[in-house]
Short mmCIF file of C-alpha atoms and ligand atoms in Angstrom, two decimals:
data_model
loop_
_atom_site.label_atom_id
_atom_site.label_comp_id
_atom_site.label_asym_id
_atom_site.label_seq_id
_atom_site.Cartn_x
_atom_site.Cartn_y
_atom_site.Cartn_z
CA MET A 31 0.00 0.00 0.00
CA LYS A 32 1.19 3.53 -0.79
CA LYS A 33 2.05 5.74 2.17
CA ILE A 34 0.75 9.30 2.23
CA VAL A 35 1.45 12.05 4.75
CA ILE A 36 -1.23 14.73 4.96
CA SER A 37 -0.52 18.11 6.54
CA LEU A 38 -3.92 19.32 7.67
CA GLY A 39 -3.99 23.02 8.51
CA GLY A 40 -5.58 23.88 11.84
CA SER A 41 -7.51 26.64 10.10
CA VAL A 42 -8.96 24.02 7.74
CA LEU A 43 -9.79 21.32 10.30
CA VAL A 44 -10.80 23.53 13.23
CA PRO A 45 -11.68 27.02 11.91
CA SER A 46 -13.28 27.37 15.34
CA LEU A 47 -13.94 24.76 17.99
CA GLU A 48 -17.70 24.89 17.47
CA SER A 49 -17.74 25.08 13.67
CA ASN A 50 -15.08 22.43 13.08
CA ASN A 51 -14.76 20.21 10.00
CA ILE A 52 -13.75 17.10 11.93
CA SER A 53 -16.72 14.86 11.14
CA ARG A 54 -16.50 15.72 7.42
CA TYR A 55 -12.79 14.86 7.50
CA VAL A 56 -13.39 11.66 9.47
CA SER A 57 -15.66 10.24 6.78
CA VAL A 58 -13.22 11.12 3.97
CA LEU A 59 -10.12 9.89 5.84
CA LYS A 60 -11.76 6.55 6.64
CA ARG A 61 -12.50 6.05 2.93
CA ILE A 62 -8.95 6.98 1.95
CA ALA A 63 -7.51 4.65 4.62
CA GLY A 64 -9.04 1.73 2.71
CA GLU A 65 -6.79 2.59 -0.24
CA CYS A 66 -3.49 3.62 1.37
CA ARG A 67 -1.62 4.07 4.66
CA ILE A 68 -2.15 7.57 5.97
CA PHE A 69 -0.31 9.75 8.46
CA ILE A 70 -1.88 13.07 9.43
CA VAL A 71 -0.14 16.10 10.88
CA VAL A 72 -2.62 18.56 12.36
CA GLY A 73 -1.95 22.31 12.67
CA GLY A 74 -2.93 24.74 15.40
CA GLY A 75 -4.98 27.26 13.41
CA GLY A 76 -6.49 30.40 14.93
CA GLU A 77 -6.61 28.93 18.43
CA ALA A 78 -2.80 28.45 18.45
CA ARG A 79 -2.33 32.03 17.24
CA ARG A 80 -4.58 33.30 20.05
CA TYR A 81 -2.57 31.44 22.71
CA ILE A 82 0.69 32.66 21.20
CA ARG A 83 -0.50 36.28 21.15
CA VAL A 84 -1.63 36.18 24.78
CA ALA A 85 1.60 34.45 25.87
CA ARG A 86 3.63 37.22 24.17
CA GLU A 87 1.50 39.87 25.88
CA LEU A 88 2.37 38.18 29.17
CA GLY A 89 6.06 38.48 28.34
CA ALA A 90 6.76 34.94 27.14
CA GLY A 91 9.67 34.47 24.76
CA GLU A 92 9.23 33.05 21.25
CA ALA A 93 10.26 29.50 22.18
CA ALA A 94 7.78 29.44 25.06
CA ALA A 95 5.07 30.76 22.73
CA ASP A 96 5.97 28.03 20.22
CA GLU A 97 5.57 25.39 22.95
CA LEU A 98 2.03 26.65 23.51
CA GLY A 99 1.40 26.44 19.77
CA ILE A 100 2.62 22.84 19.79
CA MET A 101 0.24 22.02 22.65
CA VAL A 102 -2.70 23.37 20.63
CA THR A 103 -1.70 21.33 17.55
CA ARG A 104 -1.68 18.22 19.76
CA LEU A 105 -5.05 19.16 21.21
CA ASN A 106 -6.48 19.43 17.68
CA ALA A 107 -4.78 16.14 16.80
CA ARG A 108 -6.45 14.47 19.80
CA LEU A 109 -9.82 15.85 18.71
CA LEU A 110 -9.33 14.30 15.26
CA ILE A 111 -8.41 10.98 16.92
CA ALA A 112 -11.60 11.21 18.99
CA GLY A 113 -13.57 11.56 15.76
CA LEU A 114 -11.72 8.76 13.96
CA GLY A 115 -12.31 6.31 16.83
CA ASP A 116 -11.09 2.80 16.03
CA ALA A 117 -9.70 3.89 12.66
CA ALA A 118 -6.87 5.82 14.37
CA TYR A 119 -4.07 4.89 16.74
CA PRO A 120 -5.39 6.27 20.07
CA ARG A 121 -2.39 8.44 20.98
CA VAL A 122 -0.88 11.51 19.30
CA ALA A 123 2.63 10.63 18.12
CA GLU A 124 5.13 13.01 19.76
CA THR A 125 8.23 11.88 17.88
CA TYR A 126 8.89 10.50 14.39
CA THR A 127 9.94 7.19 15.94
CA GLU A 128 6.62 6.97 17.74
CA ALA A 129 4.78 7.67 14.50
CA ARG A 130 6.58 4.73 12.86
CA GLU A 131 5.84 2.50 15.87
CA PHE A 132 2.15 3.48 15.93
CA ALA A 133 1.90 2.72 12.20
CA GLU A 134 2.68 -0.93 12.97
CA ALA A 135 -0.90 -1.19 14.30
CA GLY A 136 -2.14 -0.59 10.74
CA LYS A 137 -4.25 2.40 11.76
CA ILE A 138 -4.25 6.07 10.84
CA VAL A 139 -1.42 7.82 12.72
CA VAL A 140 -2.02 11.38 13.88
CA MET A 141 0.51 13.88 15.15
CA GLY A 142 0.88 17.61 15.81
CA GLY A 143 3.94 19.80 16.35
CA ILE A 144 7.30 18.55 17.55
CA THR A 145 9.80 21.28 18.34
CA PRO A 146 9.93 25.13 18.47
CA ALA A 147 10.87 27.47 15.61
CA GLN A 148 8.98 25.68 12.85
CA THR A 149 5.42 24.81 11.85
CA THR A 150 3.59 21.56 11.23
CA ASP A 151 4.57 21.89 7.53
CA ALA A 152 8.10 21.01 8.59
CA VAL A 153 6.82 18.14 10.75
CA SER A 154 4.89 16.69 7.81
CA ALA A 155 7.91 16.92 5.48
CA VAL A 156 10.23 15.21 8.00
CA LEU A 157 7.57 12.60 8.76
CA ALA A 158 7.20 11.87 5.04
CA GLU A 159 10.95 11.35 4.82
CA SER A 160 11.00 9.31 8.03
CA VAL A 161 8.28 6.82 6.97
CA GLY A 162 9.37 6.72 3.32
CA ALA A 163 6.11 8.23 2.07
CA ASP A 164 5.21 8.12 -1.61
CA LEU A 165 3.45 11.47 -1.42
CA LEU A 166 3.07 14.50 0.83
CA ILE A 167 -0.12 16.54 0.70
CA ASN A 168 -0.62 19.98 2.17
CA ALA A 169 -4.35 20.61 2.68
CA THR A 170 -4.62 24.31 3.29
CA SER A 171 -7.00 27.25 2.89
CA VAL A 172 -5.59 28.27 -0.52
CA ASN A 173 -5.97 26.15 -3.66
CA GLY A 174 -2.27 26.12 -4.52
CA ILE A 175 0.91 28.16 -4.46
CA TYR A 176 0.57 31.60 -6.07
CA SER A 177 3.04 34.09 -7.50
CA ALA A 178 1.77 36.62 -4.91
CA ASP A 179 -0.85 36.69 -2.18
CA PRO A 180 -4.12 36.06 -4.09
CA LYS A 181 -6.09 37.75 -1.31
CA LYS A 182 -4.16 40.99 -1.82
CA ASP A 183 -3.03 40.89 -5.44
CA ALA A 184 -5.66 40.40 -8.16
CA GLY A 185 -2.89 39.61 -10.67
CA ALA A 186 -1.54 36.67 -8.64
CA VAL A 187 -1.10 33.56 -10.80
CA LYS A 188 -1.30 30.00 -9.51
CA HIS A 189 1.70 27.76 -10.16
CA GLU A 190 0.46 24.44 -11.58
CA HIS A 191 3.89 22.85 -11.19
CA LEU A 192 7.10 23.77 -9.37
CA THR A 193 10.39 21.95 -8.93
CA PRO A 194 11.57 21.65 -5.31
CA GLN A 195 14.28 24.23 -6.07
CA GLU A 196 11.69 26.69 -7.44
CA LEU A 197 9.63 26.16 -4.28
CA LEU A 198 12.68 26.94 -2.12
CA ASP A 199 13.36 30.10 -4.15
CA ILE A 200 9.77 31.26 -3.52
CA ILE A 201 10.02 30.51 0.19
CA THR A 202 13.37 32.24 0.71
CA GLY A 203 12.44 35.16 -1.57
CA SER A 204 9.37 36.02 0.46
CA ARG A 205 10.89 35.29 3.84
CA MET A 206 11.46 38.93 4.81
CA ASP A 207 7.99 39.99 3.75
CA ALA A 208 5.57 40.55 6.62
CA GLY A 209 2.36 38.65 5.88
CA ALA A 210 3.85 36.97 2.81
CA ASN A 211 1.67 34.27 1.38
CA THR A 212 4.19 31.49 1.68
CA VAL A 213 2.31 28.27 2.20
CA LEU A 214 5.31 26.35 3.54
CA ASP A 215 8.09 27.13 5.99
CA ILE A 216 11.78 26.98 5.14
CA VAL A 217 12.48 23.68 6.93
CA ALA A 218 9.66 22.05 4.98
CA GLY A 219 11.05 23.44 1.72
CA LYS A 220 14.53 22.09 2.40
CA VAL A 221 13.33 18.65 3.45
CA ILE A 222 11.05 18.39 0.41
CA GLU A 223 14.03 19.23 -1.78
CA ARG A 224 16.40 16.69 -0.23
CA SER A 225 13.86 13.86 0.06
CA GLY A 226 12.51 14.17 -3.47
CA ILE A 227 9.05 13.20 -2.21
CA PRO A 228 6.39 14.86 -4.39
CA LEU A 229 4.18 17.44 -2.71
CA LEU A 230 0.63 18.41 -3.61
CA VAL A 231 -0.80 21.65 -2.26
CA LEU A 232 -4.58 21.67 -2.44
CA ASP A 233 -7.63 23.39 -0.99
CA GLY A 234 -8.51 21.49 2.18
CA ARG A 235 -11.61 23.53 2.95
CA ASP A 236 -13.51 20.83 1.07
CA PRO A 237 -12.28 17.44 2.40
CA GLU A 238 -13.52 15.75 -0.79
CA ASN A 239 -10.61 17.40 -2.62
CA LEU A 240 -8.32 15.01 -0.74
CA TYR A 241 -10.32 11.98 -1.82
CA ARG A 242 -10.44 13.18 -5.43
CA ALA A 243 -6.68 13.74 -5.50
CA ILE A 244 -5.62 10.51 -3.76
CA VAL A 245 -8.18 7.99 -4.93
CA GLU A 246 -9.48 9.40 -8.21
CA GLY A 247 -6.30 11.14 -9.36
CA ALA A 248 -8.31 14.30 -10.00
CA PHE A 249 -6.17 17.05 -8.63
CA VAL A 250 -6.52 20.83 -8.55
CA GLY A 251 -3.68 22.77 -6.95
CA THR A 252 0.10 22.89 -7.21
CA ILE A 253 2.40 19.90 -7.74
CA VAL A 254 5.97 20.19 -6.46
CA SER A 255 8.21 17.52 -7.97
CA GLU A 256 11.08 16.99 -10.37
CA GLU A 257 8.53 15.50 -12.79
CA SER A 258 5.48 17.48 -13.89
CA SER A 259 3.12 14.69 -12.82
CA THR A 260 3.27 12.43 -9.79
CA PRO A 261 3.26 8.65 -10.31
CA LEU A 262 0.48 8.24 -7.80
CA LEU A 263 -1.88 10.49 -9.70
CA SER A 264 -1.16 9.45 -13.27
P1 LIG B 283 0.93 25.47 12.73
O1 LIG B 283 1.72 24.48 12.01
O2 LIG B 283 -0.52 25.26 12.84
O3 LIG B 283 1.24 26.91 12.11
O4 LIG B 283 1.53 25.61 14.17
P2 LIG B 283 0.38 27.84 11.16
O5 LIG B 283 1.34 28.43 10.21
O6 LIG B 283 -0.40 28.76 12.04
O7 LIG B 283 -0.59 26.87 10.31
P3 LIG B 283 -2.21 26.68 10.19
O8 LIG B 283 -2.89 28.01 10.35
O9 LIG B 283 -2.62 25.70 11.24
O10 LIG B 283 -2.36 26.11 8.81
C1 LIG B 283 1.06 26.58 15.11
C2 LIG B 283 2.21 27.16 15.88
O11 LIG B 283 2.77 26.16 16.74
C3 LIG B 283 4.18 26.28 16.82
C4 LIG B 283 4.53 27.53 16.01
O12 LIG B 283 4.52 28.64 16.86
C5 LIG B 283 3.37 27.61 15.01
O13 LIG B 283 3.18 28.91 14.52
N1 LIG B 283 4.84 25.04 16.33
C6 LIG B 283 4.16 24.12 15.60
C7 LIG B 283 6.16 24.82 16.65
O14 LIG B 283 6.82 25.65 17.30
N2 LIG B 283 6.75 23.64 16.25
C8 LIG B 283 6.10 22.70 15.54
O15 LIG B 283 6.70 21.64 15.22
C9 LIG B 283 4.77 22.95 15.18
#
């Protein structure tokens, strides 16, 4: 069975605690799990940002604020596990080794953040490398990687395909820009480049997009790979 790591943005899975998309994701993820082995890395979303902002106001340093962010990602991860029930390994993996161990049970493995100074994008890229994934998917609130922030620039163009090096150039080029619309962090970009694992960036606001991409090979978004198509989708 193919192995797929899915980075699920907190803002996509839990836009707010009350209006969360967990049950919609549960039904899609269970269907996908019948076709391939899946590992999910859950982000912190708006709730993590709120905790981080308040911690900073209280005088916390950046690393301490990051630790709070990590705790929120794990809380969201646990909520997804609660929804997945028997389909998921019951604990949130806190290291890459644990994720590999949990996968032995043949269930969906869920994790959140790992260490300060990065985001769950980096975790998903390292996890993909660690488990030897065939594909990495970033399910986010934008339907691909754009030449500029599509919410601010009407002329922004979506990249259909990027090489890992082109992705890194975009990430490093926009690094200094406050509010830059970079969908991935620098660690993720570097690991994607060195691992050679193809990445799909797609709109996760509709969970069915994941099913269409993985099971039906119908993909809308950006492909990052040396080749212009990924073996899994062709
Ligand atoms: P996210 O990965 O959710 O960041 O981690 P994000 O960019 O806000 O992504 P979305 O909105 O969920 O898509 C939330 C915060 O947790 C800390 C960072 O502070 C990050 O901004 N974090 C997360 C870490 O420090 N290390 C990790 O490994 C993961």
